[in-house]
Short mmCIF file of C-alpha atoms in Angstrom, two decimals:
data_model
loop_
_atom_site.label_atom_id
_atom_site.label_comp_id
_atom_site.label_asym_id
_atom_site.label_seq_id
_atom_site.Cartn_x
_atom_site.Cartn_y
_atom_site.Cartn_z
CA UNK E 281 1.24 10.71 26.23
CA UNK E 282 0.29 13.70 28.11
CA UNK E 283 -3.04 12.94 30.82
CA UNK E 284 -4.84 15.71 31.77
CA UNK E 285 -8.42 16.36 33.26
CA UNK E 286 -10.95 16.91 30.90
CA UNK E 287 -12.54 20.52 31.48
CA UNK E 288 -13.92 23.09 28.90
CA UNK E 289 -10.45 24.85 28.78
CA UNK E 290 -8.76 21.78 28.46
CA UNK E 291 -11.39 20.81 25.23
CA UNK E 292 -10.73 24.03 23.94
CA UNK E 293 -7.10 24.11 24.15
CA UNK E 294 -7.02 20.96 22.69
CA UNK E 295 -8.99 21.74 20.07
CA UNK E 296 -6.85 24.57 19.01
CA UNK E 297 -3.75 22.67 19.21
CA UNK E 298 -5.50 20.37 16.58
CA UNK E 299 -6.54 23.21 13.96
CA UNK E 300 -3.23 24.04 13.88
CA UNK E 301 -2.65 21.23 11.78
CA UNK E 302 -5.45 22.34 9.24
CA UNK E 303 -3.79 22.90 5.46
CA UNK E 304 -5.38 26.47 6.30
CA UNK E 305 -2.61 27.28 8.65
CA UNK E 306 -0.01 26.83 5.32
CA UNK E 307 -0.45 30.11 3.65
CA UNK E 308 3.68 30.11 3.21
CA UNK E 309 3.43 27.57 0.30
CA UNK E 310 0.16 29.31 -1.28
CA UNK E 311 2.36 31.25 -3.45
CA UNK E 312 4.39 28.59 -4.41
CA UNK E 313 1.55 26.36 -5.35
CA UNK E 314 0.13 29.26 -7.36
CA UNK E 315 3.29 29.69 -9.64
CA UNK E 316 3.00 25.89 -10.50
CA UNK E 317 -1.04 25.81 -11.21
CA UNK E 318 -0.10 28.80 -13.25
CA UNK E 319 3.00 27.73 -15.44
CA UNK E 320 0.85 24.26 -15.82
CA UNK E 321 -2.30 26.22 -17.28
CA UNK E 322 0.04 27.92 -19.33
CA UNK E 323 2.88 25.33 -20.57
CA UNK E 324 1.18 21.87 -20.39
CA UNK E 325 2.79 19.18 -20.72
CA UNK E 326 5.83 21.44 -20.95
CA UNK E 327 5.90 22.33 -17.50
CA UNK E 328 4.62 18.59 -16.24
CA UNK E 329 7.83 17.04 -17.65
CA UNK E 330 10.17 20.32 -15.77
CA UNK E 331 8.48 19.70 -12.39
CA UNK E 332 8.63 15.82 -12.91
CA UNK E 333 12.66 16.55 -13.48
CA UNK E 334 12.65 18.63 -10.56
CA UNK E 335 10.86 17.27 -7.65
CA UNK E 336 10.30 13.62 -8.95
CA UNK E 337 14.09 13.46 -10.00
CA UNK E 338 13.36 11.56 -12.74
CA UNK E 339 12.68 12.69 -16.82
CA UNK E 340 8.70 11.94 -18.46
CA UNK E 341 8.22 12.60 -21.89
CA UNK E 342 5.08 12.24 -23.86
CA UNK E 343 5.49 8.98 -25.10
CA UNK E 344 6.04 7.49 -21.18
CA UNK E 345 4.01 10.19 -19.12
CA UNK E 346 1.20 7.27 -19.27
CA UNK E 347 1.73 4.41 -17.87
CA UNK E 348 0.97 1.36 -20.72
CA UNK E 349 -0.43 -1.61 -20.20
CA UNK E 350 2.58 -3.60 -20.23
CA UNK E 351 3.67 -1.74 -17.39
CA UNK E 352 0.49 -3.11 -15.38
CA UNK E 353 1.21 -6.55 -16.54
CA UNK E 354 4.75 -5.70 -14.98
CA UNK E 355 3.32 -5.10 -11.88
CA UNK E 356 1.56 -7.81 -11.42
CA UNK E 357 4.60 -10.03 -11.59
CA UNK E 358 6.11 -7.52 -9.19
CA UNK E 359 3.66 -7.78 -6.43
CA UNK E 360 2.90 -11.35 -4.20
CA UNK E 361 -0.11 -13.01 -5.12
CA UNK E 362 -1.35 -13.51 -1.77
CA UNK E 363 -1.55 -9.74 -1.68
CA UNK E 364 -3.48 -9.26 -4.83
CA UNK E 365 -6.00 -12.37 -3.44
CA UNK E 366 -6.02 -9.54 -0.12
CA UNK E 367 -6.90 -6.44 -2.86
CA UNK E 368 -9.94 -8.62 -4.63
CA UNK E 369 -11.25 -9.45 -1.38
CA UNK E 370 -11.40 -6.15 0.21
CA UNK E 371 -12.85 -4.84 -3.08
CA UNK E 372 -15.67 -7.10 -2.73
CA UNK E 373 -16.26 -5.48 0.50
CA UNK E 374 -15.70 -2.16 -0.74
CA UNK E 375 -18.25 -2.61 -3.84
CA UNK E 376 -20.97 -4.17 -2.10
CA UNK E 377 -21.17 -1.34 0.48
CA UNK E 378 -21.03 1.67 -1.77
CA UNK E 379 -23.69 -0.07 -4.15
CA UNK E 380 -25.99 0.59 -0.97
CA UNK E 381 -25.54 4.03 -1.71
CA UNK E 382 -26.92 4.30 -5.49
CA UNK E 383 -29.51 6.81 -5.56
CA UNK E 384 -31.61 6.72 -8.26
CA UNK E 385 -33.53 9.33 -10.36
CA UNK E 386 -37.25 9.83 -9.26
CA UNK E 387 -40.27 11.58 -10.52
CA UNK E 388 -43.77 12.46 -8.73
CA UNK E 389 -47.08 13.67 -11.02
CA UNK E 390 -50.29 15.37 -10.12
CA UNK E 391 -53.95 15.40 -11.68
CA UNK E 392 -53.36 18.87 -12.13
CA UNK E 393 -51.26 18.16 -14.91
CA UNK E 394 -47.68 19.01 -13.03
CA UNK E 395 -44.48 16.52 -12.88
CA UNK E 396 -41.88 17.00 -10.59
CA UNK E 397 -38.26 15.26 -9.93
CA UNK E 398 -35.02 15.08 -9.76
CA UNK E 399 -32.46 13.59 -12.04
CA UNK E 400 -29.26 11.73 -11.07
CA UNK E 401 -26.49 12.20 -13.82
CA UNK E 402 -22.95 10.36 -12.99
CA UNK E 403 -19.90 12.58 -13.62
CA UNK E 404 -18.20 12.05 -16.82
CA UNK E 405 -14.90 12.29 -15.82
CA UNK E 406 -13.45 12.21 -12.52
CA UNK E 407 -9.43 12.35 -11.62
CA UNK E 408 -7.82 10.51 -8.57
CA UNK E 409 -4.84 11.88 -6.89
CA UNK E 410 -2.63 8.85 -5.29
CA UNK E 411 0.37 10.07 -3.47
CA UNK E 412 4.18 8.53 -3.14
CA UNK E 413 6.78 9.85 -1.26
CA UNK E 414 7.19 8.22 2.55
CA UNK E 415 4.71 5.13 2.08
CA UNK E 416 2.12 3.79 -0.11
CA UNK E 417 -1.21 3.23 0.11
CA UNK E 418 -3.28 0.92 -2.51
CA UNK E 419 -6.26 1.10 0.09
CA UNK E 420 -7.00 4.49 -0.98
CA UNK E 421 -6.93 3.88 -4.72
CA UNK E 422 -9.36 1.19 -3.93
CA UNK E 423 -11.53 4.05 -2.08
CA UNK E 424 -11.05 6.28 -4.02
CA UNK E 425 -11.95 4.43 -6.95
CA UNK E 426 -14.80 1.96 -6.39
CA UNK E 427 -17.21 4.77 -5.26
CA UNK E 428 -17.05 6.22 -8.79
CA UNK E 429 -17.36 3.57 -10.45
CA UNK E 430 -20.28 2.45 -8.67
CA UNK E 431 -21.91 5.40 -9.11
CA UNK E 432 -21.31 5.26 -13.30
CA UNK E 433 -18.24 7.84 -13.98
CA UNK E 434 -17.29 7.13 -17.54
CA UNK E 435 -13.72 8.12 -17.36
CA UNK E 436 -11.32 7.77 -14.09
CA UNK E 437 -7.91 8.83 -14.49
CA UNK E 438 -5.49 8.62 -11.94
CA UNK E 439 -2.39 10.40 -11.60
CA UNK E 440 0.33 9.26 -8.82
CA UNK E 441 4.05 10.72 -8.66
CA UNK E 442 6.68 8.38 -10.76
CA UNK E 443 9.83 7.30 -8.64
CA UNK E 444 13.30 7.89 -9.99
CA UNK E 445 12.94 4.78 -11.88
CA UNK E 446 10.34 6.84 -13.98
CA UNK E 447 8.11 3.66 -12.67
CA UNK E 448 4.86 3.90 -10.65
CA UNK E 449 5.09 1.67 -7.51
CA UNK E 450 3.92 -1.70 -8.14
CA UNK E 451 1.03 -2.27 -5.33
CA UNK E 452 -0.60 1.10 -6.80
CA UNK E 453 -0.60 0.01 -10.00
CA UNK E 454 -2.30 -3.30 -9.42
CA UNK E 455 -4.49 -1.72 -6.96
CA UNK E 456 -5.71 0.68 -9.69
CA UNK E 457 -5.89 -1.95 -12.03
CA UNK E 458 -8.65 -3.86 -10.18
CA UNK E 459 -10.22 -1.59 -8.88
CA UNK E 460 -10.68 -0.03 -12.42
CA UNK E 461 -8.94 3.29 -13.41
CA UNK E 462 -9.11 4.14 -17.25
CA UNK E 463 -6.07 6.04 -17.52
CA UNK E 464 -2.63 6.35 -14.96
CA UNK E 465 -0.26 8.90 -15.51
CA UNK E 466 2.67 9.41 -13.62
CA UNK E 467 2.64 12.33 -12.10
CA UNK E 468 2.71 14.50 -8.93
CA UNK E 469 2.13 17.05 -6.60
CA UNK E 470 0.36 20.05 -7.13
CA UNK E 471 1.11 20.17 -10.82
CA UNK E 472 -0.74 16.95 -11.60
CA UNK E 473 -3.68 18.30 -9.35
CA UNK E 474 -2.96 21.53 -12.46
CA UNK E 475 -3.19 18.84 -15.40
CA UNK E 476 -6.62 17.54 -13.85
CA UNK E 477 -8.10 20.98 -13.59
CA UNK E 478 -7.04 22.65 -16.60
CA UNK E 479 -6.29 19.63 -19.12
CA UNK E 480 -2.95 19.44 -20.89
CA UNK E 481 -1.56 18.09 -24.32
CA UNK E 482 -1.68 14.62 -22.28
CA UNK E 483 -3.82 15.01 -19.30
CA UNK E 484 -7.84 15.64 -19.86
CA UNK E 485 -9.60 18.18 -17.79
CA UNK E 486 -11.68 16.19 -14.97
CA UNK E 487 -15.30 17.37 -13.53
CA UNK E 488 -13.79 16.26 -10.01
CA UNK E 489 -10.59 15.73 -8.57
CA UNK E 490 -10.49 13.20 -5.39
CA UNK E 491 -7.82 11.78 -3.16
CA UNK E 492 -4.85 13.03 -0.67
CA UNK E 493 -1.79 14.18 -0.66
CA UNK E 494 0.87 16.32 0.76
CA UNK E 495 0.00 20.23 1.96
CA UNK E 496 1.11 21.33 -2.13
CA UNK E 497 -1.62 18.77 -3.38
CA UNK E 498 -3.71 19.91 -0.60
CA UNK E 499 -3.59 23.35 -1.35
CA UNK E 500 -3.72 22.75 -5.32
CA UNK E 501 -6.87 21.09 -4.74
CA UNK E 502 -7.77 24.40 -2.35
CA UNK E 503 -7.17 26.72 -5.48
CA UNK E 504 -8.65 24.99 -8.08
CA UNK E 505 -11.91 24.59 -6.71
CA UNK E 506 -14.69 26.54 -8.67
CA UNK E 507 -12.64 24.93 -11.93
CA UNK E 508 -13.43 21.67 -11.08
CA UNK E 509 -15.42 20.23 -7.91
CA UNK E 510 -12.83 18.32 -5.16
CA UNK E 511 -13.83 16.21 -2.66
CA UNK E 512 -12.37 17.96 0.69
CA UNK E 513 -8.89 19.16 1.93
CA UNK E 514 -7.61 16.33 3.63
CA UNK E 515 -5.38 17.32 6.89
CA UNK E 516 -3.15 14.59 8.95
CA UNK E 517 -4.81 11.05 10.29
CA UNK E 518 -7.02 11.87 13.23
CA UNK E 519 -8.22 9.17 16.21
CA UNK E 520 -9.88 8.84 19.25
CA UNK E 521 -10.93 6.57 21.10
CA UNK E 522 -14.05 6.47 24.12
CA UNK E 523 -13.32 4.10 26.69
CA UNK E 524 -14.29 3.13 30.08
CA UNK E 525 -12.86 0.21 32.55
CA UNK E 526 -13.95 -2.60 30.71
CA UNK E 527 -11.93 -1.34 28.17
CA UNK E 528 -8.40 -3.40 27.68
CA UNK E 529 -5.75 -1.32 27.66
CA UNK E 530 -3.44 -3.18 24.95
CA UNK E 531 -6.26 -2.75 22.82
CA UNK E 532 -6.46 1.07 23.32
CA UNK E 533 -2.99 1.79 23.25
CA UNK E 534 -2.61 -0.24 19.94
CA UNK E 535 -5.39 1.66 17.98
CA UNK E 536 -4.05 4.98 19.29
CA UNK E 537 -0.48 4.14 17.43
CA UNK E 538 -1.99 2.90 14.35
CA UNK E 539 -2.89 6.20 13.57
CA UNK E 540 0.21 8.14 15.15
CA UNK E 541 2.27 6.54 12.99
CA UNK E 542 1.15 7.92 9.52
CA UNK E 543 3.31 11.25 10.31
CA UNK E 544 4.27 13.59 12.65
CA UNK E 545 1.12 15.58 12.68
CA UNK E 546 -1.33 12.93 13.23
CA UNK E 547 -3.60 13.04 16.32
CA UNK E 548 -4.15 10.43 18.93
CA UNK E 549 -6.41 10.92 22.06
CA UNK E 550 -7.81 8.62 24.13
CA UNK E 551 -10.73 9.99 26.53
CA UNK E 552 -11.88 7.76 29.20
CA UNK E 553 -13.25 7.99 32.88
CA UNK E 554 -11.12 5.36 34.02
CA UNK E 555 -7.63 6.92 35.47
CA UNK E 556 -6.87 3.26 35.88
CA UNK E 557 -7.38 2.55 32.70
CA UNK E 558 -5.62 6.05 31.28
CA UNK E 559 -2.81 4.80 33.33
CA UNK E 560 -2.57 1.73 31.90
CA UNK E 561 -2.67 2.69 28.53
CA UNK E 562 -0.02 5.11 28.70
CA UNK E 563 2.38 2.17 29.99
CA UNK E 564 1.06 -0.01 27.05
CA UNK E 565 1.95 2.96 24.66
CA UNK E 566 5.48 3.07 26.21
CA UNK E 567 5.89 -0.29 25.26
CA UNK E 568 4.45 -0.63 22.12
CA UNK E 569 6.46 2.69 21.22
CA UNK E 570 10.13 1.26 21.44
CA UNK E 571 9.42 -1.94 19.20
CA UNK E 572 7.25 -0.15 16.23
CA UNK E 573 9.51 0.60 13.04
CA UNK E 574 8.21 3.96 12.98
CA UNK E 575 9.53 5.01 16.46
CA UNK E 576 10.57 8.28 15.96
CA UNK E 577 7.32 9.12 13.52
CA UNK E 578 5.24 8.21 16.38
CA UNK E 579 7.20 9.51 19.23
CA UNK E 580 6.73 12.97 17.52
CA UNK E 581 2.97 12.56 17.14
CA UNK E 582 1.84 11.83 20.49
CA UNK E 583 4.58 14.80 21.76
CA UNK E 584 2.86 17.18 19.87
CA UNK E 585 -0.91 15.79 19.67
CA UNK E 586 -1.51 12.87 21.69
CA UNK E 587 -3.65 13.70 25.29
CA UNK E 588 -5.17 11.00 27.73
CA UNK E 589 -8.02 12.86 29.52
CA UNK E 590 -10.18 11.74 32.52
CA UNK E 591 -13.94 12.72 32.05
CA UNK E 592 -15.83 12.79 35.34
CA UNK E 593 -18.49 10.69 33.47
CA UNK E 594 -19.31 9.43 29.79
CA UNK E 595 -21.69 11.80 29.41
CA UNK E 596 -19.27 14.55 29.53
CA UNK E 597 -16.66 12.26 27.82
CA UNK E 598 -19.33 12.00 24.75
CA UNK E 599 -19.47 15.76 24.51
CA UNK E 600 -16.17 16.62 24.27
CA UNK E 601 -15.37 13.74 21.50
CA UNK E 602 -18.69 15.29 19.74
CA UNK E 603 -16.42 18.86 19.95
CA UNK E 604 -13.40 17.25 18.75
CA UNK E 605 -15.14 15.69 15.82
CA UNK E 606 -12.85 12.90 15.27
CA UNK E 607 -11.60 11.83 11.57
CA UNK E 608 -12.32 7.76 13.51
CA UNK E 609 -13.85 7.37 16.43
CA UNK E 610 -13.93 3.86 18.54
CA UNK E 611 -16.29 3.11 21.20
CA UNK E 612 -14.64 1.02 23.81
CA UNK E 613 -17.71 0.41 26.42
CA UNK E 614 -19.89 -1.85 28.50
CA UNK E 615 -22.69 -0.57 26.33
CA UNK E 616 -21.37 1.04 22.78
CA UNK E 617 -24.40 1.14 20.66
CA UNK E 618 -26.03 3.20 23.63
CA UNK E 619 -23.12 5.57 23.20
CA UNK E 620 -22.87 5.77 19.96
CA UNK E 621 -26.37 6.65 19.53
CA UNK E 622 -24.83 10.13 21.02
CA UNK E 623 -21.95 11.10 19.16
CA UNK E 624 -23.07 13.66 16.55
CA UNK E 625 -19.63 14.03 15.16
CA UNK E 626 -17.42 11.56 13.77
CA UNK E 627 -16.06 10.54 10.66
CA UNK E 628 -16.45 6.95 11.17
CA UNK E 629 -17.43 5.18 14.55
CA UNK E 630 -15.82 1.69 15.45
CA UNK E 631 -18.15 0.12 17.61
CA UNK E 632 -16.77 -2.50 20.40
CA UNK E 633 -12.87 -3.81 21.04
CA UNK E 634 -13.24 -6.10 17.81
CA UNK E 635 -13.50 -3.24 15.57
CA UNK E 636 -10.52 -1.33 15.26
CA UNK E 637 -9.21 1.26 13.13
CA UNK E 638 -7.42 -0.70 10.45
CA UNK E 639 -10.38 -2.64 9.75
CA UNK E 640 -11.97 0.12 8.37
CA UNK E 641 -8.74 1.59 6.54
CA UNK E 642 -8.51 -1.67 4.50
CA UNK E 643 -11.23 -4.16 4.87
CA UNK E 644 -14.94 -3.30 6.10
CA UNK E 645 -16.17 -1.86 3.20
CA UNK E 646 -16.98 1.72 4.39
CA UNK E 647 -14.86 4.41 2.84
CA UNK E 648 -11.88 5.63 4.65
CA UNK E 649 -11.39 8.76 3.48
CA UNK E 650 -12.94 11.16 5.87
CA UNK E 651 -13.41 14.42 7.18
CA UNK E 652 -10.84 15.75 9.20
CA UNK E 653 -9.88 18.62 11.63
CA UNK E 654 -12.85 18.98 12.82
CA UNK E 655 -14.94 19.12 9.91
CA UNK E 656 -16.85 16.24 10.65
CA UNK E 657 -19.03 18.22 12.44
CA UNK E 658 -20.41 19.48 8.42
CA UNK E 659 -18.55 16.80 6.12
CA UNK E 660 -19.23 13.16 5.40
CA UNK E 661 -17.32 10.41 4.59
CA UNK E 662 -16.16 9.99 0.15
CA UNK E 663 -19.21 7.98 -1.03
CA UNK E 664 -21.38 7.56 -4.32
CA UNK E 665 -22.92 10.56 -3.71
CA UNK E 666 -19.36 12.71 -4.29
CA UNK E 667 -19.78 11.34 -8.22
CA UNK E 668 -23.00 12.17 -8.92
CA UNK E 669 -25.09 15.46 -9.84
CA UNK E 670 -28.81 16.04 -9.58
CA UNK E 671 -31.24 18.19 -12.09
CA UNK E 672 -34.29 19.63 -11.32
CA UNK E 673 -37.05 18.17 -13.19
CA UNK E 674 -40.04 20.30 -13.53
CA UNK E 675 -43.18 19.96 -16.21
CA UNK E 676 -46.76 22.27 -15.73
CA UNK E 677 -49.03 22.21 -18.47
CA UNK E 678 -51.37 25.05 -19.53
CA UNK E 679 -53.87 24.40 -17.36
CA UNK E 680 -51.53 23.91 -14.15
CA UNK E 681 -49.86 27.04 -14.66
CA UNK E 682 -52.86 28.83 -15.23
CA UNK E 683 -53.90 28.14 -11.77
CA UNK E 684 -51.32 30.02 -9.90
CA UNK E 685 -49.50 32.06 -12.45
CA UNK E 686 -51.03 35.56 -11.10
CA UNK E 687 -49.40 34.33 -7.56
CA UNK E 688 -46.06 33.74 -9.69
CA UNK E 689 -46.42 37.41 -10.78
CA UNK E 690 -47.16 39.03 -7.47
CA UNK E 691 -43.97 36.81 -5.89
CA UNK E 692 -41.97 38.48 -8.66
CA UNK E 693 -43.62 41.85 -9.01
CA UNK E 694 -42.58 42.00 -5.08
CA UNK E 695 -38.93 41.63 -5.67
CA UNK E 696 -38.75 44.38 -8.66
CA UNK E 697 -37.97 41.79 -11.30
CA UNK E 698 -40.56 42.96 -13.85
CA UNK E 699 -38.98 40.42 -16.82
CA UNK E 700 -39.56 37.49 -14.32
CA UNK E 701 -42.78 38.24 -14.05
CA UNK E 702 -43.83 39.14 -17.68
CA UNK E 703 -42.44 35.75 -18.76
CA UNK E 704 -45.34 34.21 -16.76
CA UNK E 705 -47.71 36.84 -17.77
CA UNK E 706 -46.87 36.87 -21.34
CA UNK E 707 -48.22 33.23 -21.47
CA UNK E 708 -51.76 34.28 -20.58
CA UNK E 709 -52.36 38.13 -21.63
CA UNK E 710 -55.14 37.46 -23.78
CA UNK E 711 -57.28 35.77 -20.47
CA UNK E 712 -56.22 38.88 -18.16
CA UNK E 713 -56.78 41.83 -20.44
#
């Protein structure tokens, strides 16, 4: 890993090395991923079971494009027990924290004969994009997942690339299973994020779409928005980690590869104010590095985004993480909580050498899918509140209207809109002749 001394130039260059990983930066495939969302909203299923054949190598029809029950049951038999005991207990975890982040509906009335509120209406039907290709990941169908449910969505239906068995992997299917998906369908890329948004002869149109994928997905997701709501544009795995010398550097240079590893664009940075400790790390790293399966993954990642950088003090340390706006962020200190009452910007903060990374990617509870590139800094973590819409509520009777409808008609009288204002006025023209 490169180690450098943290400056503003150095932040800044850093931090423009990072955005070029944003699925902005990917115009090239825009017009590709146009001319599939296009054929889709015009061919259905047609043009499902072509790209399925092309990219997927492997033939759907409309009698298999869902995956049945029996092929769940199949799954199960396919995947070790002990791992499925793993999946129930992390959804425990999972459920009990989103159910902490119900909101309810709620409703506040005067004597002056007014009611006000605000009404909180689950989505009706929600779609969840699980990716295949180079690994997979059941922990996200379980976050994906759970927070809809939790928050009421009638219908989830998930859609996840088939393999050229025409099968869904096994641990995805069981995954989605208990964590509760209505309907799987096996398919991928951007033309299943197509079938969500528009609705084919197989596929219902979805209020939301949710979940990552590869830069197609991500930009399918990009151009459908205003069709359907999506939860963000996910870019490549993000860490970094805060550390001083109490920090152990095994520790550090551990966490820093769990995240490197997910693909050659993820981001690892470790900012301490310890150059014995940045030194140390970096040796750990080497090590670690040559006896990791994915070597050459990882080697790639911190070549291209992984930085040590010495901060004169934590203070400065803090404000450069809060500019890099992490996707994770652990605090490695003699006194965490006091630091992480100053980071602004963070996906999700790890507090202490006990908490690392992976315990929030499959385990905690909290959700793992999180802002990244920066966008922390405006974005939040997937939670309840992604599934659920809110109404105005607003009641005046005769009398409470009566009392400030001339000030209704000045507001709207001052802004030229003459039929806003005669709608109030109308109500009470025999009182102000």
């Amino acid at each position: 890993m490169r180690t450098v001394m943290l400056t503003r130039e150095t932040t800044k260059d850093i931090l423009e090395n990072l955005l070029k990983r944003s699925p902005n930066n990917y115009g090239s495939f825009e017009s590709a991923v146009a001319d599939i969302l296009a054929r889709v909203k015009a061919e259905g299923d047609e043009a499902l079971f072509a790209y399925t054949k092309e990219f997927d190598k492997t033939e759907v029809t409309k009698e298999t494009i869902r995956v049945t029950e029996e092929e769940i049951q199949e799954a199960y038999g396919k995947v070790d027990p002990e791992l499925i005991q793993v999946i129930r207990k992390a959804l425990v975890n999972i459920r009990s924290y989103h159910e902490k982040q119900r909101q309810n509906s709620w409703f506040t009335s005067g004597t002056d004969g007014t009611m006000l509120g605000q009404k909180v209406t689950a989505l009706n039907r929600v779609g969840v994009y699980v990716p295949g290709g180079k690994a997979v990941y059941p922990s996200s169908v379980l976050m994906n997942i759970v927070p809809a449910k939790v928050a009421g969505v009638s219908q989830i239906v998930m859609t996840t690339p088939p393999g050229k068995d025409g099968k869904v992997n096994p641990s995805t299917l069981v995954a989605a299973k208990e964590a509760g998906a209505d309907e799987i369908y096996k398919v991928g890329g951007a033309q299943a994020v197509g079938a969500l948004a528009y609705g084919t002869e197989s596929i219902p149109k979805v209020d939301k779409i949710v979940g990552p994928g590869n830069i197609f997905v991500a930009l399918a997701k990009k151009a459908v928005y205003g069709y359907v709501s999506i939860d963000s544009i996910a870019g490549p795995s993000e860490i970094l980690v805060l550390a001083d010398e109490t920090a152990n550097p095994r520790y550090v240079a551990a966490d820093l590869l769990s995240q490197a590893e997910h693909d050659e664009l993820a981001s690892a940075i470790l900012i301490t104010t310890s150059k014995e400790l940045a030194k140390k790390v970096d040796e750990e790293v080497k090590g670690f590095v040559e006896v990791l399966s994915r070597k050459e993954i990882i080697e790639k990642s911190l070549e291209n985004f992984g930085y040590i950088l010495i901060a004169e003090n934590m203070e400065e340390a803090i404000d450069a993480a809060n500019e890099i706006a992490s996707e994770h962020m652990e605090i490695v200190t003699r006194n965490p909580f006091e630091v992480m009452m100053k980071v602004k910007n963070a996906g999700a903060i790890f507090i202490g050498e006990y908490s690392s990374e992976p315990l929030g990617d499959y385990f905690a509870g909290p959700n793992h899918v999180l802002p990244t590139n920066g966008t922390a800094k405006f974005f939040s973590p997937l939670s309840v509140d992604d599934f659920v819409k809110k109404s105005s509520i607003v009641y005046y009777s005769r009398e409470a209207l009566g009392k400030i409808h001339k000030d209704i008609i000045q507001f709207a009288a001052s802004e030229q809109l003459t039929a806003h204002a005669n709608s109030i006025a109308v109500r009470f023209e025999e009182e102000d002749k």
